[in-house]
XYZ file of C-alpha atoms in Angstrom:
665
model
C 91.956 -181.552 -103.216
C 89.775 -182.638 -106.129
C 86.872 -184.859 -105.158
C 87.372 -186.837 -108.381
C 91.007 -187.657 -107.603
C 90.261 -190.395 -105.060
C 87.641 -191.964 -107.321
C 90.180 -192.219 -110.162
C 92.853 -193.991 -108.110
C 93.475 -197.658 -108.866
C 91.489 -199.716 -106.374
C 93.874 -201.480 -104.034
C 92.669 -203.022 -100.782
C 94.198 -202.387 -97.371
C 96.014 -199.158 -98.181
C 96.015 -198.279 -94.471
C 93.862 -197.366 -91.513
C 91.301 -194.582 -91.700
C 88.995 -192.877 -89.246
C 91.552 -192.504 -86.455
C 90.563 -190.624 -83.340
C 91.257 -186.900 -83.438
C 92.729 -184.853 -80.593
C 92.871 -181.123 -80.046
C 94.906 -179.416 -77.331
C 93.294 -176.750 -75.172
C 93.604 -173.197 -76.432
C 96.203 -172.151 -73.875
C 98.496 -175.074 -74.736
C 98.234 -174.390 -78.474
C 99.143 -170.737 -77.853
C 102.126 -171.788 -75.751
C 103.284 -174.338 -78.342
C 102.923 -171.871 -81.226
C 105.259 -169.476 -79.402
C 107.756 -172.342 -79.053
C 107.349 -173.012 -82.770
C 108.066 -169.355 -83.557
C 111.268 -169.581 -81.509
C 112.325 -172.737 -83.369
C 111.720 -171.032 -86.710
C 113.682 -167.919 -85.711
C 116.614 -170.080 -84.601
C 116.515 -172.218 -87.727
C 118.917 -171.732 -90.628
C 117.156 -174.086 -93.015
C 113.480 -174.642 -92.228
C 111.254 -176.571 -94.615
C 107.528 -177.328 -94.472
C 106.204 -180.804 -95.237
C 102.471 -180.689 -96.039
C 99.703 -183.249 -96.450
C 95.958 -183.442 -96.985
C 95.243 -181.626 -93.707
C 96.072 -178.364 -95.483
C 93.134 -177.035 -97.477
C 92.333 -173.875 -99.387
C 88.972 -173.751 -97.645
C 90.590 -173.853 -94.234
C 91.631 -170.216 -94.443
C 95.345 -170.861 -94.034
C 97.259 -167.582 -94.254
C 99.160 -167.112 -97.500
C 102.694 -168.531 -97.272
C 103.773 -165.684 -99.527
C 101.762 -162.794 -98.079
C 103.436 -159.598 -96.833
C 104.367 -161.239 -93.542
C 104.191 -164.866 -94.623
C 106.646 -167.546 -93.579
C 108.145 -167.669 -97.087
C 108.454 -163.912 -97.640
C 110.203 -163.470 -94.302
C 112.766 -166.047 -95.347
C 111.895 -168.340 -92.485
C 110.988 -171.279 -94.735
C 113.327 -172.380 -97.493
C 111.209 -175.014 -99.184
C 107.827 -176.788 -99.182
C 107.585 -180.543 -99.719
C 103.970 -181.312 -100.591
C 102.196 -184.672 -100.758
C 99.115 -182.932 -102.179
C 98.163 -182.872 -105.853
C 95.777 -179.875 -105.767
C 98.170 -177.070 -106.821
C 97.475 -175.299 -103.514
C 100.963 -173.947 -102.909
C 101.505 -172.559 -106.395
C 98.114 -170.831 -106.206
C 99.187 -169.318 -102.908
C 102.003 -167.525 -104.753
C 105.052 -169.668 -103.975
C 107.592 -169.901 -106.806
C 107.857 -173.311 -108.478
C 111.469 -173.569 -107.316
C 110.294 -173.531 -103.704
C 108.059 -176.602 -104.010
C 108.626 -180.330 -104.385
C 105.362 -181.961 -105.486
C 106.384 -185.505 -104.615
C 103.065 -187.076 -105.617
C 102.696 -184.854 -108.675
C 99.860 -182.483 -109.531
C 96.481 -182.640 -111.230
C 97.094 -179.287 -112.942
C 100.071 -179.922 -115.230
C 101.422 -181.988 -118.109
C 105.003 -182.721 -119.102
C 106.626 -183.557 -122.388
C 108.311 -186.958 -122.492
C 110.721 -185.648 -125.157
C 111.954 -182.226 -124.048
C 110.868 -182.563 -120.380
C 109.023 -179.247 -120.524
C 106.318 -178.707 -117.893
C 103.029 -177.041 -118.865
C 100.732 -175.789 -116.102
C 96.966 -175.991 -116.668
C 94.038 -174.033 -115.209
C 91.757 -177.093 -115.286
C 92.474 -180.589 -114.027
C 94.184 -182.987 -116.405
C 91.809 -185.931 -116.646
C 94.266 -188.818 -116.890
C 96.532 -190.002 -114.075
C 99.400 -192.392 -113.508
C 101.896 -190.532 -115.762
C 99.968 -191.660 -118.864
C 99.817 -189.953 -122.264
C 97.050 -187.335 -122.344
C 96.720 -187.196 -126.130
C 98.105 -183.636 -126.262
C 101.322 -182.624 -128.039
C 104.117 -180.313 -126.915
C 103.997 -176.860 -128.529
C 107.806 -176.693 -128.587
C 109.016 -180.073 -129.856
C 105.821 -181.904 -130.804
C 106.469 -184.663 -128.254
C 103.750 -186.524 -126.374
C 102.431 -184.886 -123.198
C 101.759 -186.933 -120.071
C 99.874 -186.167 -116.868
C 101.912 -185.394 -113.739
C 99.867 -187.057 -110.982
C 100.800 -190.386 -109.403
C 98.534 -193.378 -109.020
C 99.132 -196.020 -106.317
C 101.079 -198.131 -108.786
C 103.052 -195.444 -110.639
C 106.601 -194.375 -109.686
C 107.131 -191.068 -107.925
C 108.653 -188.277 -110.057
C 112.386 -188.790 -109.714
C 113.473 -185.137 -109.827
C 110.835 -184.075 -107.268
C 111.800 -186.934 -104.979
C 115.513 -186.116 -105.139
C 114.901 -182.455 -104.411
C 112.673 -183.369 -101.459
C 115.351 -185.710 -100.097
C 118.033 -183.016 -100.521
C 115.916 -180.426 -98.718
C 115.204 -182.798 -95.817
C 118.909 -183.567 -95.532
C 119.792 -179.879 -95.407
C 116.994 -178.972 -93.010
C 117.595 -178.267 -89.355
C 113.829 -177.864 -88.842
C 110.966 -179.673 -90.601
C 107.395 -178.579 -89.899
C 105.000 -181.396 -90.855
C 101.570 -179.819 -91.301
C 98.406 -181.801 -91.958
C 100.146 -185.071 -92.825
C 99.723 -188.474 -91.191
C 103.226 -189.378 -92.510
C 101.903 -192.838 -93.416
C 102.449 -192.784 -97.184
C 105.920 -194.123 -97.931
C 108.578 -193.325 -98.831
C 107.923 -189.603 -98.403
C 106.336 -190.040 -94.976
C 109.658 -191.373 -93.676
C 111.720 -188.408 -94.893
C 111.299 -186.132 -91.826
C 112.593 -188.790 -89.432
C 115.110 -190.638 -91.593
C 116.680 -187.832 -93.613
C 116.383 -184.662 -91.561
C 119.788 -183.632 -90.296
C 121.949 -180.549 -90.302
C 125.414 -180.751 -91.801
C 128.102 -179.345 -89.543
C 130.720 -178.408 -92.164
C 133.399 -177.813 -89.559
C 133.501 -181.489 -88.654
C 131.985 -183.036 -91.778
C 129.241 -184.662 -89.710
C 125.486 -184.415 -89.553
C 123.438 -183.329 -86.585
C 119.807 -184.489 -86.486
C 117.297 -181.768 -87.293
C 114.220 -180.964 -85.277
C 110.767 -182.181 -86.300
C 107.486 -180.430 -85.520
C 104.195 -182.213 -86.297
C 100.907 -180.301 -86.505
C 97.686 -182.243 -87.031
C 94.748 -183.738 -85.152
C 95.732 -187.418 -85.240
C 98.596 -189.322 -83.701
C 101.413 -190.468 -85.993
C 104.058 -193.155 -85.611
C 106.700 -190.401 -85.502
C 105.263 -188.397 -82.579
C 107.956 -189.677 -80.209
C 110.679 -188.150 -82.407
C 109.244 -184.625 -82.295
C 110.886 -181.608 -80.786
C 107.351 -180.187 -80.642
C 103.987 -181.902 -81.138
C 100.894 -179.735 -81.638
C 97.448 -181.318 -81.710
C 95.511 -178.574 -83.450
C 94.020 -177.437 -86.731
C 96.680 -176.346 -89.188
C 94.871 -173.142 -90.175
C 94.527 -172.085 -86.531
C 98.180 -172.842 -85.739
C 99.528 -170.953 -88.782
C 97.250 -167.990 -88.147
C 98.604 -167.663 -84.613
C 102.164 -168.265 -85.828
C 102.024 -165.477 -88.408
C 100.533 -163.074 -85.871
C 103.561 -163.706 -83.669
C 106.010 -163.405 -86.561
C 104.396 -160.150 -87.719
C 105.440 -158.570 -84.445
C 109.108 -159.155 -85.285
C 111.165 -156.261 -86.592
C 110.812 -156.134 -90.387
C 114.541 -155.612 -90.755
C 115.624 -158.577 -88.651
C 118.378 -160.964 -89.643
C 116.029 -163.512 -91.145
C 115.028 -161.517 -94.263
C 116.375 -162.916 -97.499
C 116.062 -162.039 -101.138
C 113.059 -163.491 -102.942
C 114.013 -165.894 -105.699
C 110.668 -165.738 -107.504
C 112.297 -164.923 -110.828
C 114.830 -167.759 -110.616
C 114.548 -169.915 -113.740
C 113.493 -173.438 -112.894
C 115.428 -176.309 -114.415
C 113.094 -179.142 -115.308
C 115.758 -181.419 -116.774
C 115.838 -184.856 -115.127
C 119.518 -184.791 -114.388
C 121.101 -186.435 -111.385
C 121.911 -183.932 -108.714
C 125.534 -183.291 -107.871
C 126.410 -185.196 -104.750
C 128.825 -183.245 -102.645
C 128.771 -185.614 -99.682
C 132.179 -187.170 -99.033
C 130.626 -190.411 -97.833
C 128.427 -191.030 -100.878
C 129.922 -194.493 -101.438
C 129.106 -195.488 -97.879
C 125.594 -194.160 -98.282
C 125.104 -196.149 -101.480
C 126.427 -199.307 -99.840
C 124.112 -198.745 -96.883
C 120.980 -198.359 -98.993
C 122.031 -201.274 -101.175
C 122.222 -203.424 -98.038
C 118.785 -202.223 -96.930
C 117.405 -203.438 -100.235
C 118.527 -206.982 -99.362
C 116.933 -207.122 -95.900
C 113.650 -208.786 -96.782
C 114.679 -211.469 -99.278
C 118.369 -212.035 -98.415
C 118.856 -211.044 -94.757
C 122.251 -212.696 -94.251
C 123.571 -211.036 -97.415
C 122.261 -207.742 -96.019
C 124.167 -208.317 -92.763
C 127.384 -208.962 -94.701
C 126.822 -205.850 -96.830
C 126.199 -203.697 -93.747
C 129.438 -205.072 -92.307
C 131.335 -203.824 -95.382
C 130.031 -200.318 -94.617
C 131.378 -200.569 -91.060
C 134.718 -201.877 -92.299
C 135.025 -199.219 -95.029
C 134.542 -196.288 -92.674
C 137.943 -194.785 -91.904
C 136.705 -193.329 -88.637
C 133.525 -193.943 -86.697
C 130.576 -192.026 -88.104
C 126.904 -192.066 -89.053
C 126.982 -194.816 -91.666
C 128.857 -197.278 -89.490
C 126.492 -196.584 -86.604
C 123.409 -197.007 -88.797
C 124.807 -200.190 -90.339
C 125.467 -201.760 -86.939
C 121.939 -200.848 -85.898
C 120.571 -202.585 -88.991
C 122.736 -205.659 -88.345
C 121.255 -205.907 -84.853
C 117.689 -205.568 -86.134
C 118.075 -208.054 -88.979
C 119.868 -210.556 -86.721
C 117.147 -210.179 -84.087
C 114.458 -210.834 -86.685
C 116.319 -214.015 -87.709
C 116.569 -215.127 -84.081
C 120.363 -214.819 -84.217
C 120.718 -213.352 -80.743
C 124.416 -214.222 -80.750
C 124.969 -211.773 -83.619
C 122.911 -209.125 -81.841
C 125.001 -209.402 -78.668
C 128.189 -209.350 -80.749
C 127.353 -206.184 -82.723
C 125.283 -204.206 -80.216
C 128.271 -203.397 -77.940
C 130.136 -202.147 -81.048
C 127.195 -199.917 -81.914
C 127.208 -198.476 -78.381
C 130.851 -197.406 -78.763
C 129.699 -194.826 -81.360
C 127.558 -192.964 -78.829
C 130.254 -191.054 -77.018
C 131.540 -188.933 -79.902
C 130.954 -190.494 -83.327
C 127.266 -189.536 -83.699
C 125.115 -186.749 -82.325
C 123.558 -187.311 -78.904
C 119.952 -186.789 -80.003
C 120.324 -189.108 -82.972
C 122.014 -191.845 -80.967
C 119.383 -191.513 -78.245
C 116.536 -191.961 -80.712
C 118.299 -194.920 -82.333
C 118.832 -196.744 -79.044
C 115.272 -195.937 -78.033
C 114.101 -197.466 -81.293
C 116.137 -200.645 -80.931
C 115.061 -201.080 -77.288
C 111.450 -201.055 -78.462
C 112.341 -203.407 -81.311
C 113.818 -206.165 -79.122
C 111.379 -205.812 -76.204
C 109.109 -208.496 -77.665
C 111.776 -211.228 -77.390
C 110.730 -214.353 -75.533
C 114.312 -215.196 -74.527
C 114.576 -213.600 -71.086
C 118.294 -214.318 -70.733
C 118.980 -212.464 -73.980
C 116.892 -209.478 -72.852
C 118.694 -209.344 -69.512
C 122.083 -209.253 -71.277
C 120.842 -206.689 -73.796
C 119.493 -204.309 -71.136
C 122.602 -204.734 -68.983
C 124.841 -203.765 -71.920
C 122.676 -200.698 -72.526
C 122.707 -199.600 -68.880
C 126.491 -199.959 -68.597
C 126.904 -197.708 -71.633
C 124.338 -195.150 -70.450
C 125.867 -194.929 -66.983
C 129.208 -194.166 -68.598
C 127.689 -191.511 -70.901
C 125.303 -190.114 -68.241
C 122.169 -190.255 -70.395
C 119.342 -190.092 -67.844
C 116.387 -190.289 -70.251
C 117.531 -193.514 -71.876
C 118.683 -194.860 -68.519
C 115.105 -194.440 -67.242
C 113.574 -196.068 -70.325
C 115.947 -199.034 -70.177
C 115.315 -199.548 -66.473
C 111.558 -199.460 -67.070
C 111.977 -202.305 -69.554
C 114.292 -204.233 -67.236
C 111.826 -203.799 -64.368
C 109.069 -205.246 -66.588
C 111.345 -208.209 -67.317
C 111.805 -208.952 -63.594
C 108.077 -208.452 -63.021
C 107.196 -210.989 -65.719
C 109.657 -213.444 -64.163
C 108.240 -212.718 -60.689
C 111.707 -211.827 -59.394
C 110.316 -209.225 -57.032
C 113.492 -208.407 -55.026
C 115.327 -207.420 -58.246
C 112.191 -205.646 -59.452
C 111.924 -203.614 -56.240
C 115.574 -202.587 -56.428
C 115.057 -201.023 -59.865
C 111.745 -199.538 -58.787
C 113.436 -197.692 -55.907
C 116.018 -196.248 -58.294
C 113.308 -195.131 -60.710
C 111.213 -193.564 -57.963
C 114.257 -191.584 -56.814
C 114.413 -189.840 -60.213
C 110.842 -188.573 -59.721
C 111.184 -187.149 -56.222
C 111.733 -183.629 -54.962
C 114.315 -182.706 -52.324
C 111.842 -183.416 -49.517
C 111.232 -186.960 -50.795
C 107.732 -186.369 -52.178
C 106.712 -187.261 -55.724
C 107.497 -184.552 -58.259
C 104.161 -183.941 -59.990
C 105.964 -182.191 -62.839
C 107.155 -185.651 -63.870
C 103.597 -186.968 -63.927
C 103.939 -188.999 -67.137
C 107.001 -190.890 -65.868
C 105.387 -191.306 -62.459
C 102.400 -193.044 -64.046
C 104.706 -195.451 -65.896
C 106.410 -196.343 -62.599
C 103.054 -196.582 -60.784
C 101.777 -198.914 -63.515
C 104.665 -201.320 -62.869
C 104.210 -201.144 -59.100
C 100.465 -201.701 -59.408
C 101.069 -204.851 -61.459
C 103.340 -206.177 -58.721
C 100.734 -205.540 -56.000
C 98.074 -207.162 -58.171
C 100.296 -210.210 -58.702
C 101.124 -210.492 -54.982
C 97.487 -209.720 -53.986
C 98.555 -206.856 -51.716
C 95.224 -205.056 -51.874
C 96.018 -202.537 -49.156
C 98.983 -201.018 -51.019
C 97.265 -201.540 -54.357
C 94.264 -199.480 -53.309
C 96.395 -196.581 -52.033
C 98.577 -196.538 -55.145
C 95.569 -196.816 -57.462
C 94.101 -193.649 -55.940
C 97.474 -191.919 -56.349
C 97.397 -192.764 -60.057
C 93.945 -191.281 -60.541
C 95.049 -188.086 -58.783
C 98.022 -187.433 -61.103
C 96.874 -184.521 -63.254
C 100.048 -183.179 -64.891
C 100.600 -186.119 -67.228
C 99.935 -187.114 -70.813
C 100.493 -190.878 -70.513
C 100.459 -193.399 -73.312
C 96.987 -195.000 -73.375
C 98.539 -198.420 -72.770
C 99.869 -197.210 -69.399
C 96.379 -196.081 -68.369
C 95.051 -199.405 -69.660
C 97.376 -201.271 -67.297
C 96.395 -199.063 -64.342
C 92.657 -199.377 -65.013
C 92.866 -203.147 -65.546
C 94.611 -203.596 -62.202
C 92.000 -201.320 -60.613
C 89.253 -203.548 -62.004
C 90.923 -206.651 -60.569
C 91.233 -204.908 -57.200
C 87.518 -204.081 -57.167
C 86.684 -207.662 -58.182
C 88.613 -209.014 -55.187
C 86.436 -206.816 -52.973
C 83.204 -207.896 -54.727
C 82.648 -204.344 -55.974
C 81.301 -205.540 -59.308
C 80.015 -202.204 -60.589
C 83.301 -200.390 -59.928
C 85.155 -203.297 -61.528
C 82.953 -203.062 -64.609
C 83.699 -199.331 -64.924
C 87.455 -199.869 -64.656
C 87.509 -202.762 -67.123
C 85.558 -200.651 -69.605
C 88.059 -197.774 -69.244
C 90.954 -200.243 -69.567
C 89.406 -201.669 -72.734
C 89.063 -198.197 -74.285
C 92.666 -197.309 -73.473
C 94.038 -200.587 -74.817
C 91.883 -200.176 -77.915
C 93.271 -196.682 -78.483
C 96.809 -198.025 -78.053
C 96.136 -200.886 -80.486
C 96.984 -203.446 -77.790
C 95.697 -207.024 -77.974
C 95.012 -206.807 -74.231
C 91.751 -205.056 -75.155
C 90.155 -208.469 -75.849
C 91.183 -209.801 -72.433
C 89.748 -206.708 -70.725
C 86.559 -207.089 -72.715
C 86.203 -210.623 -71.309
C 86.709 -209.245 -67.802
C 84.075 -206.588 -68.508
C 81.557 -209.310 -69.434
C 82.513 -211.248 -66.299
C 81.903 -208.228 -64.044
C 78.640 -207.525 -65.860
C 77.335 -211.023 -65.044
C 78.457 -210.850 -61.418
C 76.637 -207.538 -60.873
C 73.550 -209.209 -62.430
C 73.080 -206.365 -64.883
C 70.505 -206.743 -67.632
C 72.405 -204.213 -69.791
C 74.420 -205.812 -72.569
C 77.997 -204.414 -72.493
C 78.211 -204.891 -76.269
C 75.538 -202.267 -76.821
C 78.099 -199.477 -76.416
C 79.659 -197.853 -79.472
C 83.193 -198.786 -78.364
C 82.572 -202.511 -77.749
C 80.054 -203.286 -80.500
C 82.693 -203.871 -83.246
C 84.181 -206.723 -81.157
C 80.907 -208.532 -80.469
C 81.582 -211.215 -83.088
C 85.362 -211.328 -82.709
C 86.583 -214.948 -82.778
C 88.290 -214.538 -79.382
C 85.284 -212.923 -77.701
C 82.291 -214.727 -79.236
C 82.335 -217.438 -76.517
C 81.975 -214.766 -73.812
C 79.207 -213.124 -75.862
C 77.322 -216.429 -75.998
C 77.942 -216.996 -72.293
C 76.474 -213.592 -71.479
C 73.385 -214.242 -73.614
C 72.811 -217.631 -71.971
C 73.322 -216.100 -68.527
C 70.807 -213.341 -69.160
C 68.303 -215.980 -70.384
C 69.054 -217.934 -67.187
C 69.793 -221.033 -69.276
C 71.989 -222.967 -66.855
C 72.568 -225.910 -69.195
C 73.707 -223.627 -72.044
C 76.038 -221.767 -69.650
C 77.681 -225.026 -68.556
C 77.924 -226.255 -72.151
C 79.673 -223.045 -73.262
C 82.152 -223.307 -70.395
C 82.930 -226.937 -71.280
C 83.372 -226.307 -74.990
C 85.397 -223.089 -74.727
C 88.011 -223.912 -72.130
C 90.825 -222.290 -74.142
C 89.131 -218.906 -74.553
C 87.417 -218.745 -71.137
C 88.524 -221.224 -68.479
C 92.246 -221.148 -69.300
C 92.366 -217.550 -68.075
C 93.327 -217.807 -64.384
C 91.523 -214.586 -63.469
C 88.249 -215.639 -65.127
C 88.521 -219.110 -63.587
C 88.786 -217.514 -60.140
C 85.390 -215.861 -60.486
C 83.472 -218.231 -62.759
C 82.235 -220.244 -59.761
C 80.597 -217.061 -58.525
C 78.870 -216.665 -61.898
C 77.632 -220.268 -61.781
C 76.422 -219.845 -58.200
C 74.446 -216.750 -59.144
C 72.736 -218.324 -62.136
C 71.992 -221.541 -60.205
C 70.512 -219.469 -57.421
C 68.339 -217.551 -59.880
C 67.162 -220.784 -61.561
C 66.571 -222.382 -58.144
C 64.342 -219.544 -56.965
C 62.331 -219.705 -60.195
C 62.057 -223.497 -59.879
C 60.708 -223.585 -56.285
C 58.369 -220.631 -56.596
C 55.174 -222.642 -57.416
C 55.657 -225.173 -54.597
C 55.097 -225.426 -50.830
C 57.117 -228.640 -50.625
C 59.763 -229.871 -53.075
C 62.227 -232.769 -53.086
C 65.903 -231.793 -52.991
C 66.980 -234.661 -55.344
C 64.526 -233.256 -57.905
C 66.177 -229.831 -57.625
C 69.593 -231.496 -57.914
C 68.577 -233.132 -61.170
C 67.133 -229.914 -62.583
C 70.266 -227.926 -61.756
C 72.626 -230.761 -62.672
C 74.581 -230.361 -59.422
C 75.155 -232.638 -56.387
C 72.566 -232.683 -53.539
C 75.099 -231.107 -51.161
C 75.497 -228.130 -53.507
C 71.703 -227.690 -53.595
C 71.562 -227.705 -49.797
C 74.343 -225.098 -49.642
C 72.420 -222.848 -52.041
C 69.191 -223.256 -50.044
C 70.924 -222.531 -46.716
C 72.338 -219.310 -48.200
C 68.909 -218.214 -49.452
C 67.247 -218.954 -46.085
C 69.938 -217.148 -44.079
C 69.734 -214.138 -46.428
C 65.939 -214.232 -45.909
C 65.361 -214.529 -49.615
C 63.132 -217.559 -49.078
C 60.973 -218.390 -46.070
C 61.220 -222.096 -45.301
C 63.225 -224.931 -43.791
C 65.181 -227.977 -44.945
C 64.037 -231.458 -43.858
C 67.393 -233.246 -44.003
C 65.930 -236.629 -43.048
C 63.546 -236.709 -46.025
C 65.731 -234.461 -48.230
C 62.913 -232.006 -48.713
C 62.470 -228.228 -48.760
C 59.330 -227.013 -46.992
C 58.183 -223.485 -47.815
C 55.881 -221.262 -45.777
C 53.301 -218.798 -47.144
C 54.794 -215.823 -49.018
C 58.034 -217.777 -49.014
C 59.982 -216.161 -51.809
C 61.061 -212.552 -51.469
C 61.577 -210.420 -54.505
C 64.813 -211.792 -55.919
C 66.480 -211.355 -59.265
C 63.307 -210.156 -60.942
C 61.024 -212.897 -59.490
C 58.088 -211.667 -57.403
């Protein structure tokens, strides 16, 4: 893509997140997944490829149109490209095979006769503006064909891309983060295969190939973390081995004349009115939510028999009502939506929809509503025997009982979940490692809450020994956080620090706010182990050093390392909400204070052979009894050599009285 393109875009702040972490599967897994991809392509009747900036001419991607390319073999029907660099046309694809949804830097179009003129060099303007050139045919003004942030997408390209996604039974998303709307939503929202025998649509399969996670990964039939050029090279090597005369060869339509007129496409869908009503209702969601609900209801009422649009409309009613806090409307319409699952919509599509809405409502604070919602879902899933969604719903219900500390009900669900992950001999099925870790994470939280360290320790080790799993980072964050708390209860400060750091990294990767809490625990463990290393020196934690929610702990750490007891106490007094209101921190803060008082005490008495205890009490700002307790501990631990004169409230020290302690010689 042209290096000047980005510099010419209109400057708009906060266009999205950049610099995400990249992942790459091991070579053997990529090879295995590419073979699965080849099978999906062979079985497909209408495969399209959706490309983004991750595809580059310099990457050495095999020619789509080469002798054994995906296009030539008839295995790909269309390419929907978000790029503007003319890559696919230069590769040899016919113009009819490409939808350039964000336009191109290498073309102009006439605003009178709609003729398209391809250029060898980049057109210098952008945003569909007049270039100053005139059409050779009609003399009309020519405009550039590349979109700016603020310019509308080319209508005819967009419609063709939507049509191709709707017809596709397989969409391969290569090198795209799928973040730029609306095109990024097409693979998930539009991809479906029309079954003409029944007049219904079956959801198509989605394959995503890139190095970064996307919000649509959970909807994939196949997810490959790898470089696009490497994946396509392997794919074409596999496809080349197929018989040249197989059933997938089709005639090349290179010479087909392309129609550039901006005419509305013929809509042969029988439910076009329902579709229009549905999208009209969606347009009302943000500004007029109750009007949107009423409009969605008209779609449901207008459907002569249960089908996709009624199902989707009921789903939208539930989501809009939930957002408004109208839980009564959610519980009224959700059971109606569930009645569509049995036969009205495809199983995969209904499963993804319910999965989506379960995630959507999981943040509700009304526990009674959530209990009713999950119960309705489980009743339906038991009837339809959908094990995957049954497991997911029970995981959410178990979390609900855990949060409410209703452990008998929690344990009942936990036993049922564990049974789904066991082999015939009753042992854990390691092939279900990812699900096992989710169940372990819930169980670990219960043992942490009930302070059952014996079972917690055994289960924690089990978690670390699960190898055949690719868990969500938030699950590993939960496990590591509980491990840190376990080590803290056993005064294993260094192990606790390690676990809290790992928990922080996992939460950070998952985008969870719990990362800040774990960062506070990391600082706490750091102080208790009396480390002189600042935990904010690491690359992962440094960006949060001045975060409003963490700055109090940062200041506390600095004061602690300076051994400034008065500053430590002042910070704790003035930051009760961010430090002392956390029950876990409050449990261990006395230990932090004891350590710093002990350090200051040793430094204070070092020059003396006899010192008054009331004087020490004043210097430490603690009662005399607390000073005596500290001194008794130091004497018994043989860290000072002396005795306490309780009659005269005096500490008497012998020669060479202070052993090397906390850096004091």
